[in-house]
XYZ file of C-alpha atoms in Angstrom:
734
model
C 13.727 133.564 38.188
C 15.161 130.115 38.377
C 17.026 128.824 41.274
C 20.915 128.529 41.147
C 22.926 126.114 41.423
C 25.527 125.264 44.708
C 28.937 124.207 44.324
C 30.661 122.888 47.541
C 34.094 121.355 48.437
C 33.703 119.079 51.592
C 36.061 119.002 54.557
C 39.314 119.005 53.907
C 41.614 120.104 51.421
C 43.975 122.855 52.164
C 44.699 125.554 54.882
C 45.656 128.428 52.821
C 43.943 128.295 49.349
C 40.642 127.037 48.150
C 40.840 123.709 45.815
C 40.354 125.221 42.589
C 37.486 122.809 41.344
C 34.485 124.669 42.099
C 36.196 127.816 40.752
C 36.541 126.343 37.384
C 33.135 124.958 36.949
C 31.602 128.313 38.357
C 33.863 130.097 35.740
C 32.160 127.774 33.033
C 28.616 128.278 34.517
C 29.554 131.812 33.835
C 29.706 131.387 30.025
C 26.494 129.761 29.650
C 24.311 132.101 31.951
C 23.644 129.876 34.847
C 23.634 131.439 38.439
C 25.916 129.478 40.689
C 27.065 129.960 44.389
C 29.990 128.108 45.545
C 31.441 127.350 49.173
C 34.592 125.771 50.776
C 32.920 124.058 53.444
C 36.389 122.653 54.694
C 37.435 126.269 55.611
C 34.082 127.130 57.022
C 34.468 124.254 59.594
C 37.826 124.963 60.552
C 37.161 128.506 61.503
C 34.115 127.491 63.351
C 35.980 125.161 65.065
C 39.001 126.917 65.976
C 37.568 130.033 67.528
C 36.790 130.816 71.058
C 33.023 129.588 70.583
C 34.424 126.339 68.724
C 37.025 125.665 71.176
C 34.579 125.956 74.068
C 32.488 123.386 72.808
C 35.563 121.115 72.228
C 36.632 121.257 75.691
C 32.720 121.018 77.036
C 32.248 117.789 74.805
C 35.515 116.410 76.234
C 34.804 116.937 79.734
C 31.435 115.304 79.453
C 33.301 112.314 78.251
C 35.712 112.476 80.931
C 39.502 112.685 80.872
C 40.663 109.384 82.094
C 40.930 107.842 78.627
C 43.051 110.680 77.592
C 46.906 110.712 76.968
C 48.979 112.555 79.265
C 49.383 115.048 76.357
C 45.949 115.696 76.011
C 45.099 116.034 79.340
C 47.823 118.962 79.739
C 46.071 120.667 76.817
C 42.614 120.542 78.932
C 44.315 121.836 81.797
C 45.423 124.766 79.585
C 41.827 125.304 78.427
C 41.614 129.261 79.458
C 45.284 129.860 77.652
C 43.803 128.475 74.483
C 40.511 130.243 74.734
C 42.271 133.351 75.160
C 44.957 132.646 72.502
C 42.789 131.193 69.530
C 41.067 134.312 68.100
C 44.338 136.409 67.819
C 46.144 133.629 66.339
C 43.494 132.760 63.660
C 43.907 136.525 62.764
C 47.323 136.420 62.429
C 47.441 133.401 60.042
C 45.075 135.546 58.152
C 47.688 138.122 57.774
C 45.262 140.318 59.776
C 47.291 140.868 62.992
C 50.914 140.646 62.034
C 52.491 142.436 64.994
C 51.539 139.713 66.923
C 54.300 137.707 65.504
C 56.736 139.363 68.173
C 54.525 138.248 70.972
C 54.515 134.907 69.666
C 58.187 134.288 69.503
C 59.027 135.609 72.987
C 57.497 132.140 73.726
C 55.096 132.646 76.842
C 52.144 133.731 74.724
C 50.996 130.277 73.310
C 50.295 127.279 75.365
C 52.628 124.121 74.018
C 52.037 120.752 74.052
C 53.831 117.717 72.192
C 54.074 119.341 69.107
C 56.581 121.806 70.517
C 58.913 118.823 71.279
C 60.568 119.637 67.889
C 61.734 123.201 68.610
C 64.957 122.224 69.739
C 65.510 121.734 66.039
C 63.942 124.573 64.850
C 67.111 126.969 64.214
C 68.707 123.971 62.600
C 66.109 123.329 60.280
C 65.027 126.710 59.305
C 67.971 128.467 59.395
C 67.641 132.210 60.455
C 64.157 132.372 59.967
C 62.414 135.884 59.777
C 60.329 136.660 62.881
C 56.779 136.491 61.028
C 57.781 132.893 59.475
C 59.089 131.892 62.831
C 55.642 133.004 64.456
C 53.782 131.269 61.772
C 55.309 128.085 62.432
C 54.894 128.357 66.136
C 51.273 129.113 65.644
C 51.424 126.129 63.154
C 52.439 123.836 65.934
C 49.712 125.313 68.199
C 46.981 124.565 65.981
C 48.438 120.930 65.679
C 48.148 120.612 69.335
C 44.309 121.322 69.344
C 44.148 119.089 66.294
C 45.642 115.975 68.117
C 43.271 116.944 71.049
C 40.354 116.593 68.890
C 41.417 113.481 66.837
C 42.395 111.836 70.183
C 39.264 112.922 72.505
C 36.369 113.614 69.914
C 36.758 112.581 66.437
C 39.275 110.072 65.103
C 38.574 111.172 61.619
C 39.504 114.703 62.141
C 42.639 116.080 59.976
C 43.697 119.513 58.916
C 43.783 118.263 55.056
C 41.653 115.328 55.021
C 38.642 113.928 56.744
C 37.991 110.217 57.337
C 40.304 109.155 54.514
C 40.993 105.916 55.626
C 37.548 105.257 54.980
C 37.774 106.494 51.268
C 41.079 104.849 50.443
C 40.914 101.590 48.590
C 37.241 101.221 49.506
C 36.585 98.324 47.120
C 33.678 97.484 49.495
C 31.255 100.431 50.560
C 30.184 98.671 53.746
C 32.787 100.560 56.224
C 31.519 104.043 54.672
C 27.655 102.960 54.856
C 28.409 101.690 58.766
C 30.066 105.359 59.439
C 27.474 107.061 57.584
C 24.334 105.105 59.150
C 26.161 105.706 62.657
C 25.774 108.896 64.949
C 27.184 112.270 63.729
C 30.648 113.116 64.750
C 31.823 116.098 66.526
C 33.196 117.385 63.237
C 30.063 116.592 61.339
C 27.768 118.805 63.402
C 29.728 121.751 62.351
C 29.672 120.819 58.912
C 26.094 120.118 58.817
C 25.204 123.443 60.389
C 27.207 125.508 57.800
C 25.692 123.275 55.004
C 22.195 123.949 56.430
C 23.133 127.754 56.451
C 24.154 127.653 52.851
C 21.328 125.928 51.551
C 18.818 128.488 53.305
C 21.053 131.259 52.058
C 21.006 130.296 48.295
C 18.113 127.819 48.048
C 19.495 126.027 45.162
C 17.778 123.170 42.879
C 20.771 121.289 42.400
C 24.242 120.684 44.656
C 27.135 119.659 42.873
C 29.836 118.209 45.568
C 33.501 117.991 44.243
C 35.608 115.200 45.623
C 39.353 115.610 44.732
C 40.650 113.032 47.405
C 39.734 110.041 49.550
C 39.772 112.630 52.369
C 36.911 114.497 51.114
C 34.648 111.516 50.284
C 33.174 110.727 53.807
C 32.097 114.561 54.168
C 30.649 114.530 50.710
C 28.694 111.601 51.557
C 27.510 112.780 54.820
C 26.389 116.198 53.211
C 24.389 113.990 50.692
C 22.673 112.358 53.404
C 21.612 115.332 55.077
C 20.516 116.901 51.812
C 18.435 113.877 50.887
C 17.104 113.610 54.507
C 16.164 117.339 55.079
C 15.935 118.834 51.378
C 14.536 115.879 49.535
C 13.712 118.368 46.670
C 17.194 119.139 45.899
C 19.242 116.804 43.514
C 22.691 116.024 44.469
C 25.835 115.280 41.838
C 29.314 114.468 42.535
C 32.456 114.734 40.473
C 36.220 115.274 40.716
C 39.437 113.416 41.147
C 38.269 110.670 43.519
C 35.277 109.551 41.406
C 37.233 109.961 38.116
C 39.963 107.328 39.134
C 38.414 105.374 41.874
C 34.817 104.979 40.970
C 35.047 103.978 36.953
C 33.404 100.532 37.646
C 30.956 101.418 40.133
C 28.329 99.079 40.714
C 27.215 99.927 44.353
C 23.642 100.726 44.617
C 23.619 102.121 48.182
C 25.694 104.917 47.427
C 22.655 106.415 45.553
C 21.293 106.631 49.132
C 23.432 109.903 49.372
C 23.467 111.020 45.838
C 21.546 111.333 42.454
C 24.096 111.354 40.037
C 28.088 110.948 39.912
C 29.966 112.207 36.923
C 33.049 111.385 35.401
C 36.122 113.216 34.041
C 35.860 116.815 32.796
C 32.720 118.071 34.285
C 31.722 121.032 31.960
C 29.809 118.818 29.244
C 28.361 115.915 31.844
C 27.256 119.186 33.785
C 25.608 120.749 30.952
C 23.656 117.439 29.964
C 22.453 117.123 33.367
C 21.300 120.624 33.604
C 19.652 120.040 30.472
C 17.958 116.614 32.008
C 16.781 118.586 35.176
C 15.001 121.099 32.965
C 13.284 118.385 31.144
C 15.057 118.743 27.846
C 17.177 115.527 28.022
C 16.238 111.945 28.603
C 18.447 110.401 31.593
C 20.101 107.790 29.147
C 21.275 110.881 26.965
C 23.549 111.804 29.978
C 27.407 112.212 29.459
C 29.535 109.789 31.703
C 27.132 109.795 34.345
C 26.027 107.213 36.944
C 22.383 107.118 38.129
C 20.405 104.511 40.072
C 17.468 102.876 37.647
C 15.417 100.218 38.984
C 17.399 99.344 41.853
C 20.754 98.914 39.738
C 23.574 101.369 38.938
C 23.642 102.353 35.205
C 26.252 104.323 33.304
C 24.546 106.775 30.982
C 26.649 108.202 28.183
C 24.271 108.563 25.199
C 25.328 112.251 24.528
C 26.391 113.288 21.249
C 28.038 116.261 22.185
C 31.880 116.526 22.416
C 33.553 117.851 25.637
C 33.684 121.519 25.903
C 37.028 122.941 24.448
C 39.341 124.028 27.447
C 39.642 127.311 25.624
C 36.183 127.757 25.905
C 35.629 126.647 29.610
C 35.973 130.404 30.692
C 38.058 131.975 33.438
C 38.080 130.293 36.908
C 35.659 132.424 39.028
C 36.619 132.401 42.872
C 33.700 134.884 43.712
C 31.884 133.412 47.109
C 35.232 131.939 48.448
C 36.489 133.823 51.532
C 40.045 134.667 50.052
C 41.003 136.743 53.105
C 39.963 134.011 55.624
C 42.432 131.067 54.801
C 45.257 130.565 56.745
C 48.692 130.716 55.749
C 50.746 128.129 57.939
C 54.203 126.915 57.624
C 54.022 123.158 58.750
C 57.534 121.487 57.490
C 60.920 122.635 56.387
C 60.470 121.719 52.761
C 60.456 124.372 50.463
C 58.311 122.891 48.008
C 55.742 121.951 50.757
C 55.894 125.492 51.897
C 54.682 126.728 48.597
C 51.536 124.177 48.971
C 50.804 125.517 52.315
C 51.898 128.980 52.751
C 50.143 132.064 50.971
C 47.300 132.479 48.788
C 47.579 131.021 44.985
C 45.212 131.720 42.182
C 44.912 128.263 40.470
C 45.297 128.147 36.619
C 45.933 125.341 34.160
C 48.099 125.778 30.596
C 47.067 122.524 29.242
C 44.305 119.951 29.552
C 46.067 116.523 30.120
C 49.828 115.613 29.634
C 51.507 116.062 26.374
C 54.011 113.105 27.281
C 51.413 110.497 28.504
C 53.618 107.491 28.338
C 55.010 107.303 31.813
C 54.081 103.572 33.153
C 53.313 104.379 36.502
C 50.703 107.192 35.451
C 47.183 106.853 34.924
C 47.712 107.447 31.182
C 44.519 105.591 30.259
C 42.419 108.045 31.875
C 40.933 111.432 29.931
C 42.488 113.724 32.416
C 45.876 112.410 31.448
C 45.380 111.340 27.813
C 43.194 113.915 26.289
C 45.929 116.792 25.585
C 44.530 120.239 24.805
C 46.689 123.439 25.442
C 45.476 126.917 25.320
C 47.005 129.878 23.743
C 49.462 132.051 25.782
C 47.001 134.983 24.852
C 44.094 133.136 26.669
C 45.981 132.191 29.655
C 47.203 135.787 30.166
C 43.723 137.143 29.947
C 42.763 134.735 32.375
C 45.683 135.814 34.858
C 44.589 139.517 34.248
C 40.965 138.604 35.100
C 41.824 136.313 38.368
C 44.224 139.666 39.554
C 41.328 141.935 39.023
C 38.948 139.310 40.720
C 40.904 138.398 43.672
C 43.713 140.982 44.087
C 46.244 138.242 44.345
C 49.287 138.138 41.935
C 50.346 134.599 42.970
C 49.810 131.802 40.278
C 50.123 127.897 40.564
C 49.806 126.128 37.207
C 48.699 122.679 37.975
C 49.292 121.202 34.975
C 50.161 117.266 34.780
C 53.578 118.749 33.058
C 53.505 122.224 31.779
C 54.712 122.000 28.271
C 57.899 123.884 27.262
C 56.992 125.589 24.072
C 53.804 127.107 25.875
C 55.450 127.977 28.918
C 57.940 129.992 26.442
C 55.113 131.474 24.689
C 53.342 132.472 28.106
C 56.384 134.061 29.561
C 56.837 136.274 26.628
C 53.052 137.391 26.677
C 53.686 138.214 30.328
C 56.685 140.281 29.670
C 54.498 142.138 26.814
C 51.738 142.847 28.942
C 54.159 143.924 31.966
C 52.356 141.562 34.336
C 54.236 141.472 37.548
C 53.154 137.874 39.072
C 55.055 135.021 40.835
C 54.009 131.744 39.535
C 55.041 127.990 39.917
C 54.190 124.816 37.932
C 55.092 120.973 37.276
C 57.515 120.140 34.342
C 59.330 117.200 32.873
C 63.010 117.590 32.884
C 63.272 118.223 29.174
C 66.487 119.318 27.412
C 64.275 121.940 26.040
C 64.857 123.900 28.987
C 67.683 125.519 28.199
C 69.206 128.069 30.330
C 68.048 130.782 28.166
C 64.347 129.394 28.238
C 64.953 129.304 32.088
C 66.318 132.918 32.155
C 62.900 133.781 30.165
C 60.632 132.051 32.656
C 62.654 133.545 35.510
C 62.300 137.130 34.243
C 58.386 136.356 33.737
C 57.816 135.638 37.349
C 58.646 131.917 37.538
C 59.666 130.992 41.101
C 59.656 127.180 41.286
C 59.445 123.908 39.160
C 58.729 120.525 40.627
C 59.298 117.182 38.242
C 59.964 113.802 38.479
C 63.496 112.382 39.061
C 61.880 109.364 40.818
C 64.351 106.150 40.876
C 67.326 108.065 39.724
C 68.301 105.143 37.888
C 68.636 105.303 34.070
C 67.481 101.482 33.839
C 64.545 101.901 35.844
C 63.803 105.521 34.047
C 63.922 103.858 30.633
C 61.487 100.876 32.163
C 59.388 103.810 33.647
C 59.329 105.337 29.827
C 59.974 108.768 31.569
C 62.009 109.847 28.134
C 64.700 111.402 30.424
C 68.038 110.183 31.868
C 69.479 111.103 35.304
C 72.376 113.211 33.507
C 69.943 115.184 31.878
C 67.629 115.976 34.826
C 70.888 117.228 36.345
C 71.569 119.688 33.243
C 68.162 121.005 33.377
C 68.058 121.410 37.290
C 71.217 123.323 36.756
C 69.793 125.404 34.276
C 66.423 126.466 36.563
C 68.788 126.638 39.874
C 71.193 128.955 37.715
C 68.287 131.068 36.812
C 66.823 131.726 40.338
C 64.132 128.965 39.990
C 63.997 126.475 42.575
C 63.615 122.995 41.872
C 61.995 120.421 43.669
C 62.246 116.694 42.699
C 59.527 113.789 43.322
C 61.474 110.654 44.293
C 60.503 107.142 43.885
C 61.500 104.051 45.508
C 59.992 100.609 45.060
C 59.361 100.429 41.312
C 58.864 96.917 40.143
C 62.261 94.977 40.138
C 64.248 97.718 41.566
C 67.100 95.842 43.777
C 68.685 97.395 46.882
C 71.727 98.058 45.133
C 69.736 100.041 42.584
C 67.829 101.958 45.738
C 71.171 103.003 47.577
C 72.736 104.345 44.056
C 69.556 106.315 43.466
C 70.050 107.830 47.040
C 73.621 108.278 46.138
C 72.433 110.219 42.805
C 70.300 112.245 45.391
C 72.996 113.100 47.662
C 75.104 114.664 44.718
C 72.315 116.605 43.530
C 71.691 118.375 46.574
C 75.726 118.499 47.175
C 76.183 120.213 43.924
C 72.931 122.480 44.434
C 70.947 121.765 41.563
C 68.003 120.515 43.906
C 66.723 122.762 46.700
C 63.578 120.450 47.684
C 62.718 116.658 47.145
C 60.137 114.092 48.620
C 60.494 110.158 48.729
C 57.291 108.168 48.125
C 56.903 104.313 48.055
C 55.685 103.503 44.376
C 51.998 102.307 44.242
C 50.342 100.485 41.635
C 47.159 101.640 40.021
C 44.646 100.289 37.842
C 44.563 102.584 35.446
C 48.068 102.905 34.551
C 50.081 100.542 32.255
C 51.587 98.541 35.182
C 48.273 98.129 36.634
C 46.640 96.769 33.440
C 49.584 94.665 32.505
C 51.598 93.868 35.611
C 53.407 90.733 33.797
C 54.993 93.109 31.603
C 56.782 94.704 34.411
C 57.540 91.439 36.077
C 55.275 91.854 39.156
C 52.212 89.774 40.348
C 49.065 91.513 41.365
C 47.848 90.015 44.652
C 44.780 92.088 45.100
C 42.416 93.304 46.240
C 39.474 91.739 44.822
C 37.096 93.699 42.346
C 34.253 94.962 44.861
C 31.081 97.297 43.853
C 32.963 100.288 45.205
C 36.327 102.069 44.392
C 38.894 100.435 42.322
C 42.076 101.929 41.978
C 44.823 101.172 44.263
C 46.434 97.503 43.843
C 48.825 95.468 45.913
C 51.313 93.414 44.440
C 54.581 91.293 44.658
C 57.535 92.202 43.368
C 59.933 88.834 42.926
C 62.778 90.297 41.372
C 63.046 93.816 43.751
C 64.199 94.266 47.033
C 62.122 94.384 50.292
C 61.036 97.882 49.582
C 59.594 99.053 52.530
C 62.770 98.411 54.524
C 64.366 101.649 52.872
C 61.758 104.457 53.336
C 62.670 105.663 57.024
C 66.300 106.016 56.020
C 65.881 107.543 52.440
C 63.752 110.015 54.147
C 66.018 110.767 56.958
C 68.896 111.223 54.894
C 67.144 113.262 52.222
C 66.054 115.832 55.268
C 69.698 116.543 55.934
C 70.491 116.969 52.442
C 67.953 119.436 52.070
C 69.507 121.381 54.957
C 72.900 121.335 53.218
C 74.543 119.193 55.931
C 75.788 115.433 56.494
C 77.029 114.999 52.777
C 80.072 113.328 53.990
C 78.160 110.820 55.997
C 78.704 107.274 54.554
C 75.231 106.139 53.316
C 75.187 103.345 55.668
C 74.850 106.015 58.459
C 70.994 106.135 57.451
C 69.938 102.478 57.706
C 69.870 100.112 60.792
C 70.451 97.256 58.604
C 73.388 96.307 56.184
C 73.271 97.741 52.908
C 75.363 97.418 49.704
C 78.176 100.080 48.748
C 77.027 102.688 45.995
C 78.531 101.737 42.299
C 77.644 105.488 41.247
C 80.912 107.434 40.630
C 81.400 110.286 43.472
C 81.826 112.758 40.535
C 78.513 111.553 38.589
C 76.358 114.669 38.935
C 79.434 117.273 38.716
C 80.618 116.046 35.596
C 76.957 115.700 34.152
C 76.373 119.338 34.832
C 79.371 120.448 33.173
C 78.502 119.457 29.888
C 77.236 122.417 27.975
C 73.985 122.110 26.347
C 71.272 124.368 24.303
C 74.087 126.425 22.823
C 73.490 125.698 19.164
C 72.058 128.837 17.422
C 68.896 127.714 15.804
C 67.651 129.963 12.985
C 64.147 129.856 13.977
C 64.799 130.771 17.897
C 63.285 134.069 19.277
C 65.281 136.591 20.545
C 64.047 138.429 23.552
C 65.756 141.133 25.325
C 65.143 140.805 29.278
C 66.954 144.139 30.220
C 66.243 147.823 30.292
C 66.670 149.953 27.138
C 70.627 150.686 26.486
C 71.670 154.019 25.892
C 74.540 154.754 23.530
C 77.190 156.985 25.176
C 79.786 159.061 23.589
C 82.956 159.932 25.304
C 85.986 162.481 24.055
C 89.302 161.928 25.649
C 92.450 163.948 25.384
C 95.714 161.443 25.625
C 99.004 162.618 24.996
C 97.582 165.740 22.740
C 95.387 163.330 20.858
C 91.760 163.309 21.088
C 90.020 160.088 20.788
C 86.391 159.038 20.803
C 85.005 156.050 22.329
C 81.429 154.596 22.293
C 79.735 152.514 24.804
C 76.062 151.176 25.532
C 75.133 151.719 29.121
C 72.518 149.476 30.324
C 70.666 150.604 33.736
C 69.244 147.530 35.146
C 67.727 147.052 38.773
C 70.791 145.548 40.153
C 73.675 147.912 38.714
C 74.762 149.511 35.355
C 76.259 147.281 32.919
C 78.550 148.625 29.982
C 79.509 147.344 26.345
C 82.299 148.821 24.358
C 81.327 149.150 20.546
C 82.298 151.057 17.802
C 79.753 153.814 16.607
C 78.134 151.859 13.849
C 77.799 148.983 15.781
C 76.598 150.806 18.810
C 73.836 152.452 16.656
C 72.785 149.348 15.086
C 72.738 147.220 18.225
C 70.652 149.722 20.071
C 67.948 149.582 17.129
C 68.211 145.927 17.442
C 67.803 145.679 21.026
C 64.765 148.160 20.999
C 63.140 145.652 18.494
C 63.711 142.480 20.633
C 62.029 144.004 23.968
C 58.841 142.251 24.456
C 56.210 144.790 23.307
C 52.304 144.042 22.869
C 51.166 143.349 19.266
C 54.776 142.934 18.119
C 56.417 139.751 16.631
C 59.431 138.410 17.812
C 62.827 138.754 16.191
C 64.164 135.146 15.234
C 67.740 134.569 15.117
C 67.843 134.295 11.152
C 66.121 137.536 11.030
C 69.022 139.071 13.057
C 71.692 137.486 11.073
C 70.282 139.019 7.832
C 69.863 142.359 9.239
C 73.347 142.282 10.445
C 74.648 141.383 6.704
C 72.366 143.824 5.478
C 74.203 146.574 7.567
C 77.473 145.982 6.188
C 79.231 145.523 9.846
C 81.452 142.792 8.688
C 81.560 138.917 9.289
C 78.702 137.624 11.129
C 80.569 134.503 12.707
C 83.271 136.921 13.873
C 80.715 139.130 15.629
C 79.307 135.874 17.610
C 82.832 135.503 19.093
C 82.995 139.140 19.759
C 83.043 140.734 23.259
C 79.932 142.832 22.584
C 77.857 139.656 21.671
C 78.832 137.700 24.868
C 78.177 140.856 26.896
C 74.815 141.140 25.337
C 74.097 137.307 25.876
C 75.237 138.124 29.794
C 73.063 141.582 30.236
C 69.944 140.376 29.016
C 69.667 138.612 25.655
C 68.342 135.024 25.376
C 67.484 133.134 22.394
C 64.436 130.632 23.066
């Protein structure tokens, strides 16, 4: 029997759920009959360190080094050693949902040792409101872990972080020298746990190829440290690296020293390059016939891309396979009071993708020249629901995060209908563009299918700059779409940007005023500001002059090439505004301080806003999506109505009334109708209910059938109370 492949994610990504890259690749390998194992080394290392045995090693290592160099905060943690050792295992089990009653003890306040992270607790009730006891306890437990993390990073390993490891070494690494020096130096405290886990994995699985996924700069050092260990101790095993980091940062790689730690580096979608690589290792393909793969030949880095085969169609890559990952061992933490960030860090989410790439692919700040953006390929709603059902059976989890660049509205509609047809009870969230195709009806349909949240780019909240970005939206449009989602019960998170080329101080403050009004009018519930970053694969990085900025560095080196520095001669001093923007947003997210003047958030003079104080309020009052298109699909979201007949005696005269009664989860709804109208509508509603194998009725079909039933003028019916009631109680037109 041939040896298997081992897929690993090096430290660190998320504590609450596995990064999905290895599951995607394992799912594909299943389709071609290749045996593979996978492991998240990050969670394995975290669980090793954050245990009674691991913390004992932490404290012993610190005591060997001495305490004099430590801050007062870390000295306090060391003095509380026994309290940490006695509490760590119960806390970890609690964060794994294995010990829920511990929440009461944690919230009493005298169970967990407390260091500097707990100083923020004075603001807890203000920031989190009336938190449930489980949530409050998980927040306390998260602060407790962060205190220990602070101790490790200060006393033992400055590279340690819960969601990244030695990120500084991987970010903007045009020169390989800092990474090389670190890798050739002594193993860190964290490295020792990492390499012990890696060795155990290799002994258990006996692979002939190890594929390392590197999604972020904070995974690169761990990947190369693993590579060095494998090359030293298991020289017969080949090592390949792929993932988001090489896809964006290493496209012009010329640094030969990296191949001391690796044999192959692949770019973009991994399925076809990996297939070609496996054929090469089996002696069936020459090295020059690999696909999008860097190798070292004759001491020089060579890019091999001679394979004639196309990439594997997205519909044929298989269902992600999470087997082998310890899904019940991940830690559900609550870090900060941001609703969308909580979704990222709390709970277990199965990761899926509706469509490869981006259907818009025009934004000037985005890496639209790269395959993962520009090659757009959706899959059918049927395939997506098949994958959803497979993952529920495999993982036992019904939460889904669709990790699309921007989920297509038409496909979201079809997916929602298919979910309803199959009666799947799931919760899901995704990233969108604020398109006006997201009508209130479509948002109601998405909510009925289990959509709980969306995130999208409001960015600079300035129409001039949005046009310059080629976002294809306006601020007013974003407001209306956000209103539609919010009115349907779907949380909306906005990505916010400051420092875009030529953005003035006036535009920055006007953007903040727009954001204030978004939250004041409750059409946004969550947001996050980030400073514009210029990258080498985005239109701005490719042609800075077209956006009136000047690239200032760095010089192209032999290793990474992505993050670029620039001057913005026409723009403001952008970094000045960061702290004030974030402080204002934090308050707006908690529903307070809307009446404060914008100057309150800044310690320097700012211009007065020129935005009307009612701009967003006026924008969301504009009705959109009310035009009834003939090809719109009619879907009934409620339960099946029943036609009730009542006979009444009034003043000696018997009258008969008819009404449609709908028993829904939240109450009973009634619609007064005539007998013929009620009987006909009962039939129509039955046909509009989503059922497997049934084609949806269109508005044109509905009109034709109304006319055929000789019930009167159709336009008059559309203005009637029964029609308005149907629309209110469950009929959507998408």
